[in-house]
């Protein structure tokens, strides 16, 4: 080989090595399309970062690192390293109203890195309205409009039909029975606190029961679990007795605090049932595991029992053990049913309209789904 | 005025709390959390009143020697003991903790365990096949019960081995739970939810005023 040929070979090797070096140096392609946006529908405490997975993922890149700073010069690593399949990162450690710049760094097997282009400055801002909840908001407005519209309809003096609810029809029967037997009535408001809608519904029924017991002078015993409920109930029963012109018949000692402990409460009420043998027992409100303990003890002493709860898990127990049970919504309808107040009856009608709309939507959704028309299903999923 | 102020407060806070459900902004969530905290603050004050009521009720019973007045002494004994040990170093006091774990918890468990017997007696009454509905209930209950114990499938697979269905009792049980049971439960939940919304609207609009202590 001549000197010239050797020189050519060395030069060729040098060029090859140089090309190979450049090729390996460019093997770790930086993440592309890196975008940082304020996370939608949040309280302004996060920024969402997205990027495209680099083409050489399966080869050189082992993980990604996220860098954040208030300017491109102050970038610092945040969070844990991200796997190669990750292409999103939600930064929840930002301050509202501060500009942040992000950069995604691809890390290779030997520790070499490739940085993306820093993003434009972005701020996290809180949204005043959750756009994802628009269908739910519209459904709520429509339902409210139906109820308010029907309240006005009822106020105009038009007759509103309410189907017969046996459990509520039996209220007078139960009170009458207790009066005839000369025994007390036991009213249990359940485990709910005063912020529980079922407890409020139960208190409304209690108000109606108290009016009748005031008339008949039948002792009404109310053991309470919640201190606030105790005070509201005392005031309510007192007012009922006053309204009936029987303030002398009201006995504050009959409405008392028992305990806040679930099973101690059940044991206390059971003890009262066994000792006092009330002729009528009302179990109205929210109940949990103690429902059957109370209802079966009431059954064992032969009391007429009217139960009502919105806890669907306890309904079978109450239905099995009580004479009458208000199922779910019947509990909420009780105040309207017993008082026959037009505005309350109107709200019941509005409630039925809501049920009708949901029923029609469900039937249409079922019928249209086999034909590939699924916008009703999608809408109901969004409302949820 | 005594009625108007609570009604106005209820309306304002009711509407505000509804809108906090649709607004993720820090300000609205702050209002939501603040108002929720207020309810937690009110409860201890009401509890003091409740304990005072409890003491008053039982003291009157002891003084008047009413029927079963002796139980009221037990109430006082329990109350005084727990307060005496708990007030100094809170729930971490050794005696307080011991009393809780060895007296209150076992008594709670005892009452809870009574549920098993009550379920049996209630089930006996409910499942007596006197009507078509009760018979249907009985059959469904038997299938569900057999499907939930290993012997159910064992018996089916042994006695009914000639049928093409394996583990039919557990499958049938699951079908009953997933279809007729779940759909009826959802129906009840739907009604309850609409009823609760309707009741809330009545309260917010001041139509339902029972929470004010009765009267109009």
Short mmCIF file of C-alpha atoms in Angstrom, two decimals, chain A:
data_model
loop_
_atom_site.label_atom_id
_atom_site.label_comp_id
_atom_site.label_asym_id
_atom_site.label_seq_id
_atom_site.Cartn_x
_atom_site.Cartn_y
_atom_site.Cartn_z
CA UNK A 1 0.00 0.00 0.00
CA UNK A 2 1.36 3.36 -0.94
CA UNK A 3 1.62 6.27 1.45
CA UNK A 4 -1.10 8.04 -0.47
CA UNK A 5 -3.42 5.06 -0.12
CA UNK A 6 -2.69 4.83 3.64
CA UNK A 7 -3.47 8.48 4.04
CA UNK A 8 -6.75 7.98 2.18
CA UNK A 9 -7.65 5.02 4.45
CA UNK A 10 -6.86 6.96 7.64
CA UNK A 11 -8.91 9.87 6.34
CA UNK A 12 -11.81 7.59 5.50
CA UNK A 13 -11.68 6.03 9.00
CA UNK A 14 -11.56 9.48 10.54
CA UNK A 15 -14.58 10.64 8.53
CA UNK A 16 -16.43 7.43 9.43
CA UNK A 17 -15.70 7.86 13.14
CA UNK A 18 -16.74 11.47 12.97
CA UNK A 19 -20.00 10.58 11.22
CA UNK A 20 -20.67 7.76 13.69
CA UNK A 21 -20.03 10.10 16.60
CA UNK A 22 -22.38 12.69 15.22
CA UNK A 23 -24.93 9.97 14.52
CA UNK A 24 -24.74 8.66 18.11
CA UNK A 25 -24.87 12.18 19.50
CA UNK A 26 -28.11 12.81 17.58
CA UNK A 27 -29.58 9.38 18.59
CA UNK A 28 -31.29 10.91 21.60
CA UNK A 29 -33.91 13.09 19.98
CA UNK A 30 -35.44 15.71 22.29
CA UNK A 31 -39.15 15.50 23.10
CA UNK A 32 -41.20 17.49 20.63
CA UNK A 33 -44.46 19.44 20.76
CA UNK A 34 -43.98 20.27 24.43
CA UNK A 35 -46.90 22.38 25.57
CA UNK A 36 -47.73 23.75 28.99
CA UNK A 37 -51.31 24.84 29.66
CA UNK A 38 -53.29 25.91 32.65
CA UNK A 39 -55.23 22.82 33.78
CA UNK A 40 -58.86 23.41 32.85
CA UNK A 41 -61.65 23.38 35.45
CA UNK A 42 -59.43 23.50 38.51
CA UNK A 43 -58.82 25.88 41.38
CA UNK A 44 -55.77 27.48 39.74
CA UNK A 45 -53.20 25.32 41.45
CA UNK A 46 -51.89 23.23 38.55
CA UNK A 47 -50.39 23.35 35.06
CA UNK A 48 -50.62 20.44 32.63
CA UNK A 49 -47.58 19.62 30.51
CA UNK A 50 -47.86 17.39 27.42
CA UNK A 51 -45.33 16.22 24.85
CA UNK A 52 -44.97 13.73 22.02
CA UNK A 53 -43.02 10.61 22.74
CA UNK A 54 -39.65 10.74 20.95
CA UNK A 55 -39.25 8.39 17.98
CA UNK A 56 -36.24 6.62 19.55
CA UNK A 57 -38.17 5.69 22.69
CA UNK A 58 -37.56 2.00 22.35
CA UNK A 59 -33.85 2.57 21.83
CA UNK A 60 -31.87 5.14 23.73
CA UNK A 61 -34.32 7.04 25.94
CA UNK A 62 -34.80 5.54 29.40
CA UNK A 63 -36.86 8.24 31.07
CA UNK A 64 -37.92 11.87 31.04
CA UNK A 65 -37.26 14.62 33.52
CA UNK A 66 -39.31 17.77 33.94
CA UNK A 67 -37.62 21.10 34.52
CA UNK A 68 -39.46 24.19 35.66
CA UNK A 69 -38.51 27.79 36.26
CA UNK A 70 -39.92 31.26 36.21
CA UNK A 71 -37.54 32.08 33.29
CA UNK A 72 -35.66 29.82 30.84
CA UNK A 73 -32.47 30.58 32.80
CA UNK A 74 -33.79 29.36 36.18
CA UNK A 75 -34.96 25.91 35.17
CA UNK A 76 -34.78 23.26 37.90
CA UNK A 77 -35.77 19.64 37.99
CA UNK A 78 -39.17 18.91 39.60
CA UNK A 79 -40.97 15.72 40.48
CA UNK A 80 -39.84 12.15 39.84
CA UNK A 81 -38.45 10.85 36.60
CA UNK A 82 -41.11 9.80 34.11
CA UNK A 83 -41.16 6.56 32.16
CA UNK A 84 -40.85 6.56 28.38
CA UNK A 85 -44.56 5.84 27.97
CA UNK A 86 -45.51 8.98 29.91
CA UNK A 87 -46.38 11.98 27.79
CA UNK A 88 -48.28 14.10 30.34
CA UNK A 89 -47.42 15.67 33.65
CA UNK A 90 -49.65 17.69 35.96
CA UNK A 91 -47.62 20.10 38.07
CA UNK A 92 -49.69 20.71 41.20
CA UNK A 93 -47.02 22.66 43.06
CA UNK A 94 -47.45 25.99 41.31
CA UNK A 95 -48.54 29.33 42.62
CA UNK A 96 -51.58 30.97 41.08
CA UNK A 97 -50.73 33.95 38.87
CA UNK A 98 -46.97 33.23 38.50
CA UNK A 99 -45.36 32.69 35.08
CA UNK A 100 -43.69 29.30 34.64
CA UNK A 101 -41.51 27.93 31.86
CA UNK A 102 -41.15 24.18 31.37
CA UNK A 103 -38.70 21.94 29.59
CA UNK A 104 -38.82 18.17 29.11
CA UNK A 105 -35.46 16.41 29.22
CA UNK A 106 -34.99 12.99 27.61
CA UNK A 107 -32.39 10.89 29.42
CA UNK A 108 -30.45 8.14 27.64
CA UNK A 109 -29.03 4.84 28.88
CA UNK A 110 -25.58 6.27 29.45
CA UNK A 111 -26.86 9.42 31.08
CA UNK A 112 -26.75 11.61 27.98
CA UNK A 113 -29.63 14.05 27.73
CA UNK A 114 -31.62 15.88 25.09
CA UNK A 115 -33.69 18.91 26.07
CA UNK A 116 -36.85 20.09 24.43
CA UNK A 117 -37.40 23.69 23.54
CA UNK A 118 -38.59 25.57 26.66
CA UNK A 119 -42.28 26.33 26.59
CA UNK A 120 -43.73 29.79 26.50
CA UNK A 121 -44.49 31.24 29.97
CA UNK A 122 -47.77 29.96 31.36
CA UNK A 123 -49.82 30.86 34.44
CA UNK A 124 -52.17 28.74 36.51
CA UNK A 125 -55.55 30.39 36.94
CA UNK A 126 -58.66 29.21 38.77
CA UNK A 127 -61.88 28.84 36.83
CA UNK A 128 -65.13 30.25 38.14
CA UNK A 129 -67.25 27.67 36.36
CA UNK A 130 -66.53 23.99 35.71
CA UNK A 131 -67.37 23.63 32.03
CA UNK A 132 -67.53 19.84 32.35
CA UNK A 133 -70.54 20.26 34.61
CA UNK A 134 -72.64 22.28 32.15
CA UNK A 135 -75.05 19.37 31.39
CA UNK A 136 -75.49 18.76 35.12
CA UNK A 137 -76.06 22.46 35.71
CA UNK A 138 -78.67 22.61 32.93
CA UNK A 139 -80.40 19.49 34.29
CA UNK A 140 -80.48 21.07 37.75
CA UNK A 141 -81.92 24.32 36.39
CA UNK A 142 -84.61 22.45 34.44
CA UNK A 143 -85.54 20.39 37.48
CA UNK A 144 -85.70 23.48 39.69
CA UNK A 145 -87.82 25.26 37.07
CA UNK A 146 -90.22 22.29 36.98
CA UNK A 147 -90.60 22.35 40.75
CA UNK A 148 -91.01 26.13 41.01
CA UNK A 149 -93.42 26.15 38.04
CA UNK A 150 -95.57 23.50 39.67
CA UNK A 151 -95.53 25.32 42.98
CA UNK A 152 -97.04 28.34 41.20
CA UNK A 153 -99.48 26.02 39.43
CA UNK A 154 -100.59 24.59 42.77
CA UNK A 155 -100.89 28.05 44.31
CA UNK A 156 -103.35 29.02 41.59
CA UNK A 157 -105.83 26.68 43.28
CA UNK A 158 -105.78 23.81 40.78
CA UNK A 159 -106.32 20.33 42.17
CA UNK A 160 -103.23 18.12 42.35
CA UNK A 161 -103.58 14.39 42.50
CA UNK A 162 -101.31 12.56 44.94
CA UNK A 163 -101.42 8.79 44.98
CA UNK A 164 -102.37 7.09 48.22
CA UNK A 165 -99.41 6.27 50.48
CA UNK A 166 -100.52 3.54 52.93
CA UNK A 167 -97.71 4.33 55.40
CA UNK A 168 -98.91 7.90 55.78
CA UNK A 169 -102.57 6.92 55.82
CA UNK A 170 -101.71 4.76 58.83
CA UNK A 171 -100.33 7.65 60.89
CA UNK A 172 -103.77 8.52 62.30
CA UNK A 173 -104.50 4.86 62.89
CA UNK A 174 -101.27 4.44 64.88
CA UNK A 175 -101.87 7.55 66.99
CA UNK A 176 -105.50 6.55 67.58
CA UNK A 177 -104.43 3.08 68.66
CA UNK A 178 -101.91 4.46 71.15
CA UNK A 179 -104.56 6.83 72.53
CA UNK A 180 -107.11 4.07 72.95
CA UNK A 181 -104.59 1.82 74.66
CA UNK A 182 -103.40 4.63 76.91
CA UNK A 183 -99.80 4.05 75.91
CA UNK A 184 -97.12 6.33 74.56
CA UNK A 185 -95.85 6.89 71.01
CA UNK A 186 -92.15 6.47 70.35
CA UNK A 187 -90.66 8.58 67.56
CA UNK A 188 -87.12 7.68 66.44
CA UNK A 189 -85.40 10.16 64.13
CA UNK A 190 -82.56 7.83 63.18
CA UNK A 191 -78.85 8.39 63.00
CA UNK A 192 -78.85 11.50 60.83
CA UNK A 193 -77.71 14.95 61.88
CA UNK A 194 -79.66 18.12 61.28
CA UNK A 195 -77.91 18.68 57.92
CA UNK A 196 -79.30 15.37 56.68
CA UNK A 197 -82.27 15.87 54.33
CA UNK A 198 -83.91 12.68 55.59
CA UNK A 199 -83.73 13.96 59.16
CA UNK A 200 -85.39 17.21 58.13
CA UNK A 201 -88.11 15.21 56.35
CA UNK A 202 -88.50 13.11 59.48
CA UNK A 203 -88.81 16.23 61.64
CA UNK A 204 -91.58 17.47 59.36
CA UNK A 205 -93.51 14.24 59.89
CA UNK A 206 -92.86 14.56 63.62
CA UNK A 207 -94.42 18.04 63.53
CA UNK A 208 -97.60 16.55 62.04
CA UNK A 209 -97.60 13.68 64.53
CA UNK A 210 -97.12 16.15 67.41
CA UNK A 211 -100.19 18.13 66.32
CA UNK A 212 -102.31 15.00 66.58
CA UNK A 213 -100.79 13.82 69.88
CA UNK A 214 -101.45 17.29 71.27
CA UNK A 215 -105.11 16.87 70.34
CA UNK A 216 -105.40 13.41 71.83
CA UNK A 217 -103.08 14.10 74.80
CA UNK A 218 -101.06 11.01 73.94
CA UNK A 219 -97.50 11.00 75.35
CA UNK A 220 -94.94 11.44 72.58
CA UNK A 221 -91.43 10.21 73.43
CA UNK A 222 -88.52 11.29 71.22
CA UNK A 223 -85.03 9.99 72.06
CA UNK A 224 -82.48 12.03 70.07
CA UNK A 225 -79.02 11.11 68.90
CA UNK A 226 -77.92 14.50 67.62
CA UNK A 227 -77.75 17.47 70.01
CA UNK A 228 -78.81 20.01 67.40
CA UNK A 229 -81.70 17.80 66.31
CA UNK A 230 -82.75 17.62 69.97
CA UNK A 231 -83.08 21.38 70.23
CA UNK A 232 -84.89 21.77 66.91
CA UNK A 233 -87.28 18.94 67.77
CA UNK A 234 -88.07 20.40 71.19
CA UNK A 235 -88.89 23.73 69.63
CA UNK A 236 -90.93 22.12 66.88
CA UNK A 237 -93.03 19.90 69.14
CA UNK A 238 -93.57 22.79 71.55
CA UNK A 239 -94.83 24.96 68.66
CA UNK A 240 -97.11 22.15 67.48
CA UNK A 241 -98.66 21.89 70.95
CA UNK A 242 -99.02 25.67 71.14
CA UNK A 243 -100.67 25.82 67.72
CA UNK A 244 -103.16 23.18 68.82
CA UNK A 245 -103.95 25.20 71.93
CA UNK A 246 -102.51 22.54 74.26
CA UNK A 247 -99.29 24.02 75.69
CA UNK A 248 -100.08 22.39 79.05
CA UNK A 249 -99.84 18.93 77.44
CA UNK A 250 -96.29 19.54 76.24
CA UNK A 251 -93.66 17.81 78.35
CA UNK A 252 -90.09 18.79 77.51
CA UNK A 253 -88.70 15.77 79.38
CA UNK A 254 -90.22 13.48 76.76
CA UNK A 255 -87.77 14.78 74.16
CA UNK A 256 -84.28 14.01 75.36
CA UNK A 257 -80.73 13.28 74.31
CA UNK A 258 -79.80 9.61 74.56
CA UNK A 259 -76.30 9.14 73.15
CA UNK A 260 -74.35 9.70 69.96
CA UNK A 261 -72.99 6.15 69.88
CA UNK A 262 -74.82 4.04 67.28
CA UNK A 263 -75.31 0.80 69.18
CA UNK A 264 -75.64 2.44 72.58
CA UNK A 265 -78.47 4.43 71.01
CA UNK A 266 -80.02 1.24 69.64
CA UNK A 267 -79.72 -0.43 73.05
CA UNK A 268 -81.22 2.62 74.77
CA UNK A 269 -84.20 2.79 72.41
CA UNK A 270 -84.70 -0.99 72.66
CA UNK A 271 -84.71 -0.67 76.44
CA UNK A 272 -87.37 2.02 76.22
CA UNK A 273 -89.47 -0.20 73.97
CA UNK A 274 -89.25 -3.17 76.33
CA UNK A 275 -89.91 -1.14 79.50
CA UNK A 276 -92.51 1.34 78.28
CA UNK A 277 -94.18 -0.80 75.61
CA UNK A 278 -95.30 2.06 73.34
CA UNK A 279 -98.36 1.30 71.23
CA UNK A 280 -96.98 3.01 68.12
CA UNK A 281 -93.40 3.39 66.92
CA UNK A 282 -92.24 5.70 64.17
CA UNK A 283 -88.81 4.96 62.69
CA UNK A 284 -88.25 7.84 60.30
CA UNK A 285 -84.93 9.14 59.00
CA UNK A 286 -81.52 7.74 58.20
CA UNK A 287 -80.74 4.30 59.59
CA UNK A 288 -77.79 1.97 59.39
CA UNK A 289 -77.18 -1.45 60.96
CA UNK A 290 -79.36 -0.64 63.97
CA UNK A 291 -82.52 -0.46 61.83
CA UNK A 292 -83.45 -4.12 62.25
CA UNK A 293 -82.45 -4.18 65.93
CA UNK A 294 -84.98 -1.40 66.54
CA UNK A 295 -87.67 -2.69 64.19
CA UNK A 296 -87.58 -6.28 65.45
CA UNK A 297 -87.74 -5.20 69.08
CA UNK A 298 -90.71 -2.98 68.21
CA UNK A 299 -92.32 -5.92 66.47
CA UNK A 300 -91.75 -8.17 69.48
CA UNK A 301 -93.74 -5.86 71.78
CA UNK A 302 -96.63 -5.76 69.32
CA UNK A 303 -96.44 -2.05 68.52
CA UNK A 304 -97.77 -0.73 65.24
CA UNK A 305 -94.65 0.39 63.38
CA UNK A 306 -94.37 2.97 60.60
CA UNK A 307 -90.89 3.22 59.16
CA UNK A 308 -89.38 5.41 56.47
CA UNK A 309 -85.84 5.83 55.27
CA UNK A 310 -83.79 6.97 52.32
CA UNK A 311 -81.08 4.38 53.07
CA UNK A 312 -81.87 1.81 50.41
CA UNK A 313 -79.72 -0.83 52.12
CA UNK A 314 -81.94 -0.75 55.18
CA UNK A 315 -85.27 -0.75 53.34
CA UNK A 316 -85.59 -4.57 53.11
CA UNK A 317 -85.10 -4.89 56.87
CA UNK A 318 -87.71 -2.26 57.65
CA UNK A 319 -90.16 -3.70 55.12
CA UNK A 320 -89.74 -7.14 56.69
CA UNK A 321 -90.13 -5.98 60.29
CA UNK A 322 -92.54 -3.01 60.17
CA UNK A 323 -96.23 -2.72 59.42
CA UNK A 324 -95.78 0.17 57.00
CA UNK A 325 -92.67 1.51 55.31
CA UNK A 326 -92.17 4.73 53.43
CA UNK A 327 -89.84 3.81 50.62
CA UNK A 328 -87.23 6.39 49.68
CA UNK A 329 -88.95 9.38 48.14
CA UNK A 330 -92.20 8.73 50.06
CA UNK A 331 -90.37 9.98 53.12
CA UNK A 332 -89.80 13.33 51.41
CA UNK A 333 -93.39 13.41 50.19
CA UNK A 334 -94.74 12.95 53.71
CA UNK A 335 -94.83 16.63 54.64
CA UNK A 336 -96.87 17.47 51.53
CA UNK A 337 -99.10 14.44 51.95
CA UNK A 338 -99.92 15.04 55.59
CA UNK A 339 -100.29 18.81 55.45
CA UNK A 340 -101.96 18.98 51.97
CA UNK A 341 -100.35 22.38 51.61
CA UNK A 342 -100.68 23.40 47.91
CA UNK A 343 -97.09 24.65 47.57
CA UNK A 344 -95.70 21.41 48.94
CA UNK A 345 -98.00 19.37 46.70
CA UNK A 346 -96.82 21.44 43.73
CA UNK A 347 -93.22 20.55 44.46
CA UNK A 348 -94.20 16.87 44.45
CA UNK A 349 -95.66 17.29 40.98
CA UNK A 350 -92.45 18.95 39.80
CA UNK A 351 -90.48 16.08 41.26
CA UNK A 352 -92.61 13.63 39.26
CA UNK A 353 -91.90 15.61 36.09
CA UNK A 354 -88.20 15.16 36.76
CA UNK A 355 -88.70 11.44 37.16
CA UNK A 356 -90.68 11.33 33.92
CA UNK A 357 -87.88 13.09 32.00
CA UNK A 358 -85.28 10.68 33.37
CA UNK A 359 -87.51 7.69 32.60
CA UNK A 360 -88.06 8.83 29.00
CA UNK A 361 -84.29 9.46 28.60
CA UNK A 362 -83.51 5.98 29.92
CA UNK A 363 -86.05 4.25 27.64
CA UNK A 364 -84.89 6.24 24.59
CA UNK A 365 -81.26 5.51 25.42
CA UNK A 366 -81.97 1.77 25.64
CA UNK A 367 -83.95 1.79 22.38
CA UNK A 368 -81.43 3.84 20.40
CA UNK A 369 -78.24 2.20 21.66
CA UNK A 370 -78.60 -0.97 19.50
CA UNK A 371 -78.76 1.30 16.41
CA UNK A 372 -75.46 2.94 17.30
CA UNK A 373 -77.10 6.20 18.38
CA UNK A 374 -75.49 6.82 21.71
CA UNK A 375 -75.70 10.55 22.34
CA UNK A 376 -78.23 10.02 25.15
CA UNK A 377 -75.87 7.57 26.86
CA UNK A 378 -73.00 10.01 26.43
CA UNK A 379 -75.10 12.88 27.80
CA UNK A 380 -76.20 10.88 30.84
CA UNK A 381 -72.60 9.89 31.49
CA UNK A 382 -71.60 13.56 31.39
CA UNK A 383 -74.46 14.54 33.71
CA UNK A 384 -73.16 11.94 36.12
#
